[in-house]
Coordinates of C-alpha atoms in Angstrom, one line a residue:
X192 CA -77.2 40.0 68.2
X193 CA -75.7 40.5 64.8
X194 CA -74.0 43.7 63.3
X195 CA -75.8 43.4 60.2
X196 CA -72.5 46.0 58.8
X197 CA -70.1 42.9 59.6
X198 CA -73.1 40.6 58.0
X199 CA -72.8 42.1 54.8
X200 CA -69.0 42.2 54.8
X201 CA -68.9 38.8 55.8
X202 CA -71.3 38.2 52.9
X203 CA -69.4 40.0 50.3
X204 CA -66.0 38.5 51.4
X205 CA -67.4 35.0 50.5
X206 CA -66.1 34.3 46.7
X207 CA -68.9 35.9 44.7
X208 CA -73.0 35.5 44.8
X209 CA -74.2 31.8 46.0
X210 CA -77.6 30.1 46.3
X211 CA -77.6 31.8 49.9
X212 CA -77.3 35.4 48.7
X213 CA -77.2 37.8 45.9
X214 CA -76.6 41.4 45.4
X215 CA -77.9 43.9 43.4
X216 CA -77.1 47.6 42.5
X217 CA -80.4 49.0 43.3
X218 CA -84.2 47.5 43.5
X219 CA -86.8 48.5 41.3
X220 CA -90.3 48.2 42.7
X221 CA -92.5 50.7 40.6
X222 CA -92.8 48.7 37.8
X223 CA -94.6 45.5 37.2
X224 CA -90.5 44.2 35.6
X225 CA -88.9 44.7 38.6
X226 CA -91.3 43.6 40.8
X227 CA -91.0 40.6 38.8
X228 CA -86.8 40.2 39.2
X229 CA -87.2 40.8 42.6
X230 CA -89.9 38.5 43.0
X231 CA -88.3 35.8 41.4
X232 CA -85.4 36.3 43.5
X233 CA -86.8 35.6 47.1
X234 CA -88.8 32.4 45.7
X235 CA -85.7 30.7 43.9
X236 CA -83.2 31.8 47.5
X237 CA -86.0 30.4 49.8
X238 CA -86.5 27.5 47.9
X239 CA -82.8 26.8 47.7
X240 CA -81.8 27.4 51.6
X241 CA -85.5 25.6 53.8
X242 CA -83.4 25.5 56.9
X243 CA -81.2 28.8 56.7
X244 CA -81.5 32.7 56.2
X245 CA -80.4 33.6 52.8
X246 CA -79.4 37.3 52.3
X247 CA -80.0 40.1 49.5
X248 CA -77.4 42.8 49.6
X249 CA -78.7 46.0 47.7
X250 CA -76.3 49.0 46.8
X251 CA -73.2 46.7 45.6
X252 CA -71.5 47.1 42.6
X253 CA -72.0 43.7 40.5
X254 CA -69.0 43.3 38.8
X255 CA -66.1 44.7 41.8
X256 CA -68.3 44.6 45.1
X257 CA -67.8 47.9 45.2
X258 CA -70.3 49.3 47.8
X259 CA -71.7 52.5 46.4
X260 CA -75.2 52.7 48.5
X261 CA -78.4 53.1 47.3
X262 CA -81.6 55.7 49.1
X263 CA -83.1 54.6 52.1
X264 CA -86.0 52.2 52.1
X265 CA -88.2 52.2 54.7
X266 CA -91.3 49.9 53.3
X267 CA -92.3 47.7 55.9
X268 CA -94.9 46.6 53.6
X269 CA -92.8 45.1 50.9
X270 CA -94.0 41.5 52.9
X271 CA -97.3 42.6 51.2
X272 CA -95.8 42.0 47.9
X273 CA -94.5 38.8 48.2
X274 CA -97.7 37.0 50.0
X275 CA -100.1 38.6 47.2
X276 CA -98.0 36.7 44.6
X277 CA -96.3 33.6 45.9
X278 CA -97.8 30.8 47.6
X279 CA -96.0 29.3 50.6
X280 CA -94.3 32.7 50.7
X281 CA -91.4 33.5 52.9
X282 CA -90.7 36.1 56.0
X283 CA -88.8 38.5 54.9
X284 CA -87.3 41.4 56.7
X285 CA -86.2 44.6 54.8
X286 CA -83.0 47.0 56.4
X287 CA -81.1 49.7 56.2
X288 CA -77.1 49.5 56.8
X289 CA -75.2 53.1 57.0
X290 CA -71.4 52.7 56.0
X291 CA -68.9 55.6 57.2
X292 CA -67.9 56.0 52.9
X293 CA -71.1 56.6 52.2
X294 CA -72.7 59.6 52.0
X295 CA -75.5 60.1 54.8
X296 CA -78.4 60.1 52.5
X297 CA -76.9 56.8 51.2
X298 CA -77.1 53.1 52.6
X299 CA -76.9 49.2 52.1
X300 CA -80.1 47.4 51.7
X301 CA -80.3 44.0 53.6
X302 CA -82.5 42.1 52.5
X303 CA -83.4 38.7 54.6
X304 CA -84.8 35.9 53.6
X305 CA -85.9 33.6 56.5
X306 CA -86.0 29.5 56.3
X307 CA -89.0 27.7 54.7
X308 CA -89.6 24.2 54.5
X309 CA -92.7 24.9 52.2
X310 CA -91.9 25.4 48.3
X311 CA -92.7 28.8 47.2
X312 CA -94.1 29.2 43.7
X313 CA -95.8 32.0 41.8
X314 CA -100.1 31.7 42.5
X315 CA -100.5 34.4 39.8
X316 CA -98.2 35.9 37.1
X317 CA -96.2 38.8 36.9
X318 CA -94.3 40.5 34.3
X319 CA -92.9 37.6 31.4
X320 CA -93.5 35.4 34.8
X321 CA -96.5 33.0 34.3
X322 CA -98.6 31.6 37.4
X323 CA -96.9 28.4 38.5
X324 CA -93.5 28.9 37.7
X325 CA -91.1 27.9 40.2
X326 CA -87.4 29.1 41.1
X327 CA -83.9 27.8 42.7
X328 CA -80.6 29.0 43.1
X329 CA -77.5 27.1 41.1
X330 CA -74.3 28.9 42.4
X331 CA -75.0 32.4 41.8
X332 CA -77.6 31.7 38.7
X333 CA -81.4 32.0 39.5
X334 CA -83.5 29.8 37.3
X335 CA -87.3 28.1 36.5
X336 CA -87.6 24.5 37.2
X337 CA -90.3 22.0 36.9
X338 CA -91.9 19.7 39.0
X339 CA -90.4 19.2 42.8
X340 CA -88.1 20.9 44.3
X341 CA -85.0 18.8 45.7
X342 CA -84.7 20.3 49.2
X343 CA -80.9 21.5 49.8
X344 CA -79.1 21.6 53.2
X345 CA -75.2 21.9 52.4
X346 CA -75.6 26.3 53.0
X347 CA -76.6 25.9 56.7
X348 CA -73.3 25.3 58.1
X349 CA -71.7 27.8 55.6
X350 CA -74.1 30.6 56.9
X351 CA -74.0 29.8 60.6
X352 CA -70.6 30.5 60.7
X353 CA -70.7 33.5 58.6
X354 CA -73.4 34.7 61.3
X355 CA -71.7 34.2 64.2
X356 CA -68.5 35.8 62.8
X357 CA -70.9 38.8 62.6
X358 CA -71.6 39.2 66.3
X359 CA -72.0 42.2 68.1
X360 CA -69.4 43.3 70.4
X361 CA -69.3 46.3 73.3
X362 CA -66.7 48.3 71.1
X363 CA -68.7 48.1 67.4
X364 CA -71.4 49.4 70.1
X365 CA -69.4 52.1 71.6
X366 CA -67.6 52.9 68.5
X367 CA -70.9 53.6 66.6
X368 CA -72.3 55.4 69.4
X369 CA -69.2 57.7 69.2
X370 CA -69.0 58.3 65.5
X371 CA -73.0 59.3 65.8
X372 CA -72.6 61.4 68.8
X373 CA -69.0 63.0 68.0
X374 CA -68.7 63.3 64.1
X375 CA -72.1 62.3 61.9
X376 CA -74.2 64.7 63.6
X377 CA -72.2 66.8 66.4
X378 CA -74.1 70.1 64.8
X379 CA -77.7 68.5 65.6
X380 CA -77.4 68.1 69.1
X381 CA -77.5 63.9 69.0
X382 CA -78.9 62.0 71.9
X383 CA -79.1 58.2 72.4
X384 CA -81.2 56.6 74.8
X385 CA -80.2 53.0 76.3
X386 CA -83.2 50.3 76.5
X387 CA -83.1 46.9 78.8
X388 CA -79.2 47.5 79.6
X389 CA -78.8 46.4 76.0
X390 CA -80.0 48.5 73.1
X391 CA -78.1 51.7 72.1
X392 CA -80.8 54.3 69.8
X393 CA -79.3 57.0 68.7
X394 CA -81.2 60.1 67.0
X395 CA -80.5 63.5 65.7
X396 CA -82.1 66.0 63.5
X397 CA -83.3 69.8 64.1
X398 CA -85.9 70.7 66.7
X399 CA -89.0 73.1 66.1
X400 CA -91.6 73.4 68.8
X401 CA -95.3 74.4 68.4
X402 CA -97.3 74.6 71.5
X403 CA -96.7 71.7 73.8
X404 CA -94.6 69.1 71.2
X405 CA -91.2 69.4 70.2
X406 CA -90.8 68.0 66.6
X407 CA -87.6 67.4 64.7
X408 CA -86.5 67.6 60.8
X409 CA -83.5 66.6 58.9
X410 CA -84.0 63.3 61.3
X411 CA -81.8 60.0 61.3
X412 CA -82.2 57.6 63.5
X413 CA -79.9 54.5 64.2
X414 CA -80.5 51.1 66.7
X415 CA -76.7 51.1 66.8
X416 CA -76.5 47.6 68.0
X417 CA -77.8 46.1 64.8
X418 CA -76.3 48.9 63.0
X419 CA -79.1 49.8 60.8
X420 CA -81.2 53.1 60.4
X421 CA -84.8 53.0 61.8
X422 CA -85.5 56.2 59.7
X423 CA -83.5 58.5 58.0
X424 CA -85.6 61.8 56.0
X425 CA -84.3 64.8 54.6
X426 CA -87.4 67.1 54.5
X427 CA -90.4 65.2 56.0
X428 CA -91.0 65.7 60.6
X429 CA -91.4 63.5 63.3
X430 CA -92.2 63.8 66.5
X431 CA -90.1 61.3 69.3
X432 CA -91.5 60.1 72.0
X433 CA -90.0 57.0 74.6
X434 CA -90.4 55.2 78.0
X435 CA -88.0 52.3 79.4
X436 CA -89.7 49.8 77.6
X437 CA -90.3 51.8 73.9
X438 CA -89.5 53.9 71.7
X439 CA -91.8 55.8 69.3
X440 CA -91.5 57.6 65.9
X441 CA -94.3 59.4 64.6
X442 CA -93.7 60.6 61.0
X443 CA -96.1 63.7 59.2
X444 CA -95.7 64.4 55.9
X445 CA -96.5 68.0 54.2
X446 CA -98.8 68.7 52.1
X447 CA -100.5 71.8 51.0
X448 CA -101.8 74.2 47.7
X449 CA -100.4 77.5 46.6
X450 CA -97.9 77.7 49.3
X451 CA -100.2 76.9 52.2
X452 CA -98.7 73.5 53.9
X453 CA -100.0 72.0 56.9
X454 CA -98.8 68.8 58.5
X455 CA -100.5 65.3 58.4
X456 CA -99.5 62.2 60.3
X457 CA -98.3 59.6 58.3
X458 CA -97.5 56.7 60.3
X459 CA -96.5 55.6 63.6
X460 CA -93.4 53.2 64.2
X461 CA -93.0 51.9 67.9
X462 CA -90.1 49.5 69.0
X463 CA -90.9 47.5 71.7
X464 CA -87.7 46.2 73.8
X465 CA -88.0 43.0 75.7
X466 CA -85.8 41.3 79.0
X467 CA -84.8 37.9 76.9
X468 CA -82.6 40.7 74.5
X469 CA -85.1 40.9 71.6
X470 CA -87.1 43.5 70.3
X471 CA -89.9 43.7 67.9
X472 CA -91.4 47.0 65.6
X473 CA -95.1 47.7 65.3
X474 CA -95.8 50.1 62.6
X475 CA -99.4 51.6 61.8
X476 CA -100.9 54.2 59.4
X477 CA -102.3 57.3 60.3
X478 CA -102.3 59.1 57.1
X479 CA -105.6 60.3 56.2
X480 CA -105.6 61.8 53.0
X481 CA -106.6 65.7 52.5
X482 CA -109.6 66.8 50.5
X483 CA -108.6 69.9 48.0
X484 CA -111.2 71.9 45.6
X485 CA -111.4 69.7 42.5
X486 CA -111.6 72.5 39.8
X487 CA -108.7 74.1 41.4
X488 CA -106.7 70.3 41.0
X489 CA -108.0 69.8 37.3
X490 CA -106.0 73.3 37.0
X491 CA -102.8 72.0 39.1
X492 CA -103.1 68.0 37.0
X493 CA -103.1 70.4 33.8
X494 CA -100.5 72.3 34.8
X495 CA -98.2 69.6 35.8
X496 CA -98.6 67.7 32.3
X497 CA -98.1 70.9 30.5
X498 CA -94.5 71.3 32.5
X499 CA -93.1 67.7 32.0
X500 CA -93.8 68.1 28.4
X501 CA -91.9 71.3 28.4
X502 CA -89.4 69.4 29.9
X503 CA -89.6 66.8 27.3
X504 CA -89.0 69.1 24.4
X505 CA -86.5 71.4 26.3
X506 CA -88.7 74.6 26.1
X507 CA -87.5 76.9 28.8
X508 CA -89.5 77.4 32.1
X509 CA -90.5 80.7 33.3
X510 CA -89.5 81.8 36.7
X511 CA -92.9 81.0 37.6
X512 CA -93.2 77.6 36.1
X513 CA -89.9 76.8 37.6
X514 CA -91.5 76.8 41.1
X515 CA -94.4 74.8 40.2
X516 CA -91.9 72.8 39.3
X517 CA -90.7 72.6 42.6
X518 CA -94.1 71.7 44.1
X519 CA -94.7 68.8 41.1
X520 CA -93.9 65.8 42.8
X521 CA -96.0 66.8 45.9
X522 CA -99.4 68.2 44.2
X523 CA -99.1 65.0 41.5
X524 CA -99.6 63.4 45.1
X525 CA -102.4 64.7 46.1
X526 CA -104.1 64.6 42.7
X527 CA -103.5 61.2 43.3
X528 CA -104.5 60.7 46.6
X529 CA -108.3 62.7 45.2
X530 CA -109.1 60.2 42.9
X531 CA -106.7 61.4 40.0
X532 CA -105.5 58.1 39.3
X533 CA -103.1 58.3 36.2
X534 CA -101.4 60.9 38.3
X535 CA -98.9 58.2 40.4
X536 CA -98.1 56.9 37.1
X537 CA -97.5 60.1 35.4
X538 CA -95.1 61.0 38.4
X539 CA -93.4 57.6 37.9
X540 CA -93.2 58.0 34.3
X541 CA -91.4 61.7 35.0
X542 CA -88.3 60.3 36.8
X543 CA -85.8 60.8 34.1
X544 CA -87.2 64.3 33.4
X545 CA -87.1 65.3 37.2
X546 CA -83.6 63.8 37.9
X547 CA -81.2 67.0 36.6
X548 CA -83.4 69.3 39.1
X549 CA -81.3 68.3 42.3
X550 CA -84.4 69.4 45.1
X551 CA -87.0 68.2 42.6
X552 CA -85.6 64.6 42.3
X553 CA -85.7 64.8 46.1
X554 CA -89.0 65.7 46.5
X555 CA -89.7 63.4 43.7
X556 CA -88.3 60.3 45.9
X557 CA -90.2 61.4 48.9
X558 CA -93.3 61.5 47.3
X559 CA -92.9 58.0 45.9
X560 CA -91.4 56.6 49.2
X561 CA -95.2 58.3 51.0
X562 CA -97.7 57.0 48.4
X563 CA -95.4 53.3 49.6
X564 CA -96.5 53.8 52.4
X565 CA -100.0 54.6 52.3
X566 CA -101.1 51.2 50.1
X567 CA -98.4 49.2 48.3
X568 CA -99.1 48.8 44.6
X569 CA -99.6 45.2 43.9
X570 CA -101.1 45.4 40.5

């Protein structure tokens, strides 16, 4: 089982970016551009490594290898993307990696690429990328090349080894357990729960109950084997639930209208453990979107528009108009999610605007990380 922390040491500690990995300060996946990068990316690494993983590290410094972190990204769907525009595309596996510098909101992104022995190209075009085009890896350069592509083996060695130099021992598991337990979250009553004599999960977050459910917020929760988060949300709920075998999240995300919210689940995440020491994660979407009065959302879209453009010009914001505001990202959601359809856009668009307004840029990044979730945006 690999500490996928050590992994992306081990990665970082060899010289700089190869044709088995690359690192980048942050992804961008809401626009057609960096889609396109990132795209680009997995085609030239899988092309360039058809009998080994090859890695992406996201949240590192270019220049120094500084790691600095970057939010928590939790779409299993991201797969989506790749099959819709390469052919012969790739398994790749998306995860999150807490390190103790970072702050808890903050992680690395691993990104893995698994071995392919077909050549990936682009079926459709993307971006300044046109259908056909096809990518390697030279050293740490990415680059278009034409006709075959000459099949390299000299990385496999080179990343076996770093691999098994990132094996998990009993004291990385004990000593994450401990930090969790003791010092990350001692003031949210942590609990961890051992699977198959093997796998360590460790959760925390705060617990409300209604009726017969306990439900928990401010949640973060870590298969400390592995050392990577399974979930990690400042404001949305879940509800745990687990047997010797699994262990299930259900996530509901809040929505509501003039201060009313209720609670709708989202989607469900269930980790199966197995005797032979793997595991496996089933995910499945719940979410079905809420139906609101469409005069009254003409009013809200309206009102929304009118505030980013005061925003734009620096007009000040009435008390009033500083809590819509606050509610901006989540109501542009639900416009969108009634058939307002320039409205996810129009959210996107807003980031700059939304980023000096510390709550709003959080609610801003939850709203974008839910509408992931619901349908990833391939166009």
């Amino acid at each position: 089982m690999i500490n996928k922390r050590l992994l992306i040491k081990n990665l970082l500690a060899h010289n700089d970016e190869s044709s088995f990995y690359d690192k980048k300060r942050q992804l961008n996946l809401h626009s057609r551009e960096g889609k396109g990068k990132f795209l680009k990316h997995i085609c030239a690494l899988s092309n360039s490594n058809p009998t080994n993983n090859s890695y992406i590290v996201v949240g590192v410094e270019d220049e120094n290898n500084d790691i600095v972190g970057d939010d928590f990204f939790d779409d299993s769907r991201i797969q989506n993307l790749v099959n819709a525009f390469l052919e012969n595309p790739p398994k790749i596996q998306y995860e999150n990696v807490p390190f103790p510098n970072l702050p808890k909101d903050k992680v690395i992104g691993l990104v893995t690429i698994k071995p392919n022995s077909k050549t990936s190209y682009f079926k459709k075009g993307i971006h300044t990328i046109p259908a056909n085009s096809v990518f390697i890896r030279r050293g740490s350069n990415t680059m278009p090349i034409e006709g075959e592509v000459e099949k390299n083996y000299q990385n496999t060695e080179t990343v076996i080894d770093i691999e098994n130099s990132s094996r998990n021992s009993i004291e990385y598991t004990l000593d994450g357990v401990i930090d969790f337990m003791n010092f990350r979250h001692k003031d949210m009553a942590p609990k961890y729960k051992v699977f198959k004599e093997l796998f360590v999960i460790c959760w925390a977050g705060i617990a409300k109950k209604s009726r017969d459910k306990t439900y928990l917020s401010r949640v973060d929760i870590e298969l400390i084997n592995e050392q990577i988060k399974l979930f990690y949300s400042a404001q949305d709920v879940v509800e745990i639930t687990y047997n010797e075998d699994t262990f299930t999240i259900i996530e509901y995300v809040p929505l509501g209208l003039n201060d009313k919210t209720s609670y709708y689940p989202l989607e469900q995440q269930t980790i199966h453990f197995h005797d032979n020491g793997y595991y496996k994660i089933d995910r499945k979407i719940l979410f079905e979107p809420p139906e609101f009065n469409r005069k009254m959302l003409y009013h809200i879209y309206n009102s929304n528009i009118s505030l980013l453009y005061k925003l734009q010009k620096e007009i000040k914001l009435s008390e009033r108009e500083h809590k819509d505001l606050e509610n901006l990202p989540s109501t542009f959601m639900i416009c969108y999610l009634n058939g307002f359809e320039e409205a996810k856009q129009k959210l996107i668009d807003a980031k700059p605007l939304l980023k000096p307004f510390t709550q709003v840029y959080l609610s801003f990044k939850e709203a974008l990380r839910i509408l992931r979730k619901m349908k990833y945006d391939v166009q």
